[in-house]
GROMACS .gro file of C-alpha atoms in nm:
model
  146
    1MET     CA    1   6.822   5.176  -2.462
    2GLU     CA    2   6.649   5.420  -2.691
    3LEU     CA    3   6.403   5.302  -2.946
    4GLU     CA    4   6.534   5.400  -3.296
    5LEU     CA    5   6.346   5.402  -3.624
    6TRP     CA    6   6.501   5.075  -3.748
    7HIS     CA    7   6.364   4.905  -3.436
    8ILE     CA    8   6.009   5.008  -3.524
    9TRP     CA    9   6.057   4.886  -3.888
   10LEU     CA   10   6.180   4.564  -3.765
   11LEU     CA   11   5.899   4.530  -3.510
   12LEU     CA   12   5.648   4.595  -3.798
   13ALA     CA   13   5.810   4.342  -3.989
   14VAL     CA   14   5.764   4.074  -3.715
   15GLY     CA   15   5.411   4.183  -3.659
   16LEU     CA   16   5.334   4.144  -4.017
   17PHE     CA   17   5.483   3.795  -4.030
   18VAL     CA   18   5.267   3.704  -3.723
   19ILE     CA   19   4.968   3.829  -3.885
   20GLU     CA   20   5.050   3.620  -4.214
   21ILE     CA   21   5.057   3.301  -3.999
   22PHE     CA   22   4.708   3.365  -3.909
   23ILE     CA   23   4.563   3.521  -4.226
   24SER     CA   24   4.785   3.363  -4.489
   25ASN     CA   25   4.696   3.582  -4.790
   26PHE     CA   26   5.052   3.689  -4.878
   27VAL     CA   27   4.981   4.056  -4.866
   28SER     CA   28   5.093   4.098  -4.496
   29ALA     CA   29   5.404   3.881  -4.582
   30CYS     CA   30   5.478   4.121  -4.874
   31TYR     CA   31   5.460   4.438  -4.657
   32GLY     CA   32   5.667   4.244  -4.390
   33ILE     CA   33   5.944   4.182  -4.631
   34ALA     CA   34   5.933   4.544  -4.750
   35SER     CA   35   5.940   4.660  -4.367
   36LEU     CA   36   6.239   4.427  -4.296
   37ILE     CA   37   6.437   4.573  -4.609
   38THR     CA   38   6.312   4.927  -4.481
   39GLY     CA   39   6.473   4.850  -4.142
   40ILE     CA   40   6.804   4.754  -4.286
   41VAL     CA   41   6.796   5.082  -4.493
   42SER     CA   42   6.684   5.264  -4.187
   43TYR     CA   43   6.991   5.113  -3.999
   44LEU     CA   44   7.242   5.211  -4.261
   45GLY     CA   45   7.123   5.578  -4.194
   46PHE     CA   46   6.895   5.678  -4.472
   47LEU     CA   47   6.629   5.952  -4.428
   48ILE     CA   48   6.271   5.891  -4.365
   49PRO     CA   49   6.162   6.010  -4.733
   50GLU     CA   50   6.424   5.752  -4.865
   51GLN     CA   51   6.302   5.493  -4.647
   52LEU     CA   52   5.927   5.547  -4.727
   53LEU     CA   53   6.037   5.515  -5.105
   54VAL     CA   54   6.227   5.174  -5.020
   55LEU     CA   55   5.904   5.070  -4.849
   56ILE     CA   56   5.664   5.142  -5.125
   57THR     CA   57   5.913   5.019  -5.392
   58CYS     CA   58   5.964   4.692  -5.211
   59SER     CA   59   5.605   4.631  -5.148
   60ALA     CA   60   5.505   4.690  -5.510
   61ILE     CA   61   5.776   4.454  -5.631
   62CYS     CA   62   5.694   4.182  -5.401
   63LEU     CA   63   5.323   4.200  -5.463
   64LEU     CA   64   5.376   4.203  -5.841
   65LEU     CA   65   5.615   3.895  -5.808
   66LEU     CA   66   5.372   3.721  -5.597
   67LYS     CA   67   5.056   3.797  -5.773
   68PRO     CA   68   5.081   3.488  -6.015
   69TYR     CA   69   5.113   3.256  -5.714
   70ILE     CA   70   4.856   3.425  -5.525
   71THR     CA   71   4.604   3.407  -5.815
   72LYS     CA   72   4.715   3.034  -5.882
   73HIS     CA   73   4.668   2.933  -5.531
   74SER     CA   74   4.359   3.139  -5.391
   75ILE     CA   75   4.046   2.957  -5.278
   76SER     CA   76   3.823   3.153  -5.501
   77LYS     CA   77   4.022   3.023  -5.834
   78ARG     CA   78   4.009   2.660  -5.695
   79TYR     CA   79   3.654   2.658  -5.594
   80GLN     CA   80   3.434   2.675  -5.890
   81PRO     CA   81   3.071   2.567  -5.862
   82ASN     CA   82   2.964   2.251  -6.097
   83ASN     CA   83   2.793   2.457  -6.384
   84ASP     CA   84   2.801   2.134  -6.600
   85HIS     CA   85   2.431   2.046  -6.631
   86LYS     CA   86   2.497   1.817  -6.939
   87ASN     CA   87   2.421   1.535  -6.700
   88LEU     CA   88   2.063   1.632  -6.681
   89ILE     CA   89   1.983   1.617  -7.047
   90GLY     CA   90   1.792   1.301  -7.105
   91LYS     CA   91   1.647   1.282  -6.747
   92GLU     CA   92   1.264   1.304  -6.664
   93ALA     CA   93   1.130   1.601  -6.472
   94ILE     CA   94   0.767   1.700  -6.352
   95VAL     CA   95   0.590   2.017  -6.451
   96MET     CA   96   0.494   2.211  -6.161
   97GLU     CA   97   0.361   2.506  -6.353
   98GLU     CA   98   0.202   2.499  -6.699
   99ILE     CA   99   0.450   2.525  -6.968
  100ASN     CA  100   0.330   2.787  -7.224
  101ASP     CA  101   0.565   2.967  -7.443
  102ARG     CA  102   0.317   3.217  -7.549
  103LYS     CA  103   0.238   3.333  -7.185
  104LYS     CA  104   0.615   3.272  -7.103
  105THR     CA  105   0.525   3.034  -6.805
  106GLY     CA  106   0.658   2.702  -6.729
  107ARG     CA  107   0.866   2.550  -6.437
  108VAL     CA  108   0.976   2.203  -6.392
  109VAL     CA  109   1.116   2.002  -6.093
  110LEU     CA  110   1.434   1.827  -6.203
  111SER     CA  111   1.673   1.648  -5.937
  112GLY     CA  112   1.523   1.842  -5.671
  113SER     CA  113   1.569   2.183  -5.800
  114THR     CA  114   1.303   2.410  -6.001
  115TRP     CA  115   1.380   2.525  -6.350
  116LYS     CA  116   1.234   2.760  -6.598
  117ALA     CA  117   1.119   2.548  -6.884
  118LYS     CA  118   1.007   2.579  -7.214
  119SER     CA  119   0.851   2.317  -7.482
  120GLN     CA  120   1.047   2.175  -7.769
  121PHE     CA  121   0.778   2.301  -8.042
  122GLY     CA  122   0.600   2.554  -7.841
  123GLU     CA  123   0.324   2.326  -7.730
  124ILE     CA  124   0.133   2.367  -7.404
  125ILE     CA  125   0.224   2.116  -7.140
  126ALA     CA  126   0.004   2.081  -6.855
  127LYS     CA  127   0.083   2.082  -6.480
  128ASP     CA  128   0.184   1.751  -6.329
  129SER     CA  129   0.298   1.619  -6.676
  130PHE     CA  130   0.613   1.437  -6.693
  131VAL     CA  131   0.863   1.551  -6.948
  132LYS     CA  132   1.201   1.447  -7.089
  133VAL     CA  133   1.513   1.724  -7.080
  134LEU     CA  134   1.620   1.777  -7.424
  135ASN     CA  135   1.867   2.058  -7.389
  136ILE     CA  136   1.964   2.327  -7.125
  137ASP     CA  137   1.987   2.670  -7.252
  138TYR     CA  138   2.167   2.866  -6.956
  139SER     CA  139   1.898   2.853  -6.697
  140VAL     CA  140   1.612   2.746  -6.933
  141ILE     CA  141   1.535   2.379  -6.984
  142ILE     CA  142   1.397   2.276  -7.310
  143VAL     CA  143   1.162   1.960  -7.271
  144LYS     CA  144   0.927   1.743  -7.447
  145THR     CA  145   0.603   1.543  -7.336
  146ILE     CA  146   0.676   1.159  -7.250
   0.00000   0.00000   0.00000
């Protein structure tokens, strides 16, 4: 038995489906579907340039149709770190570096993390003082002395 081109397309399709089982990113499934369709086209007797055109077209259509599903179910979209620090407002923190807005210095420890800090009215707050968090502006905490 001689190995024909359509056999190769079908073996490629099976191989891509097996890869999809282990990777599950839907891209190899798209290429597997395109290889399967190309194998059928090859069996029907179309030439290699036509087969390649079918492969490219089917791959593009499959990827475009599955793109909304892929982006909706991808891990990177589902996992978003918690950037909601509004629950830290009103809590107490300790100054670990003198807060001086003129020198642009100041760090506090809040809930186990260090934050860049500014004072509410530009006053200097000494190291080891306790402060209350009034607002969070991106990565800078606005504080006042207690």
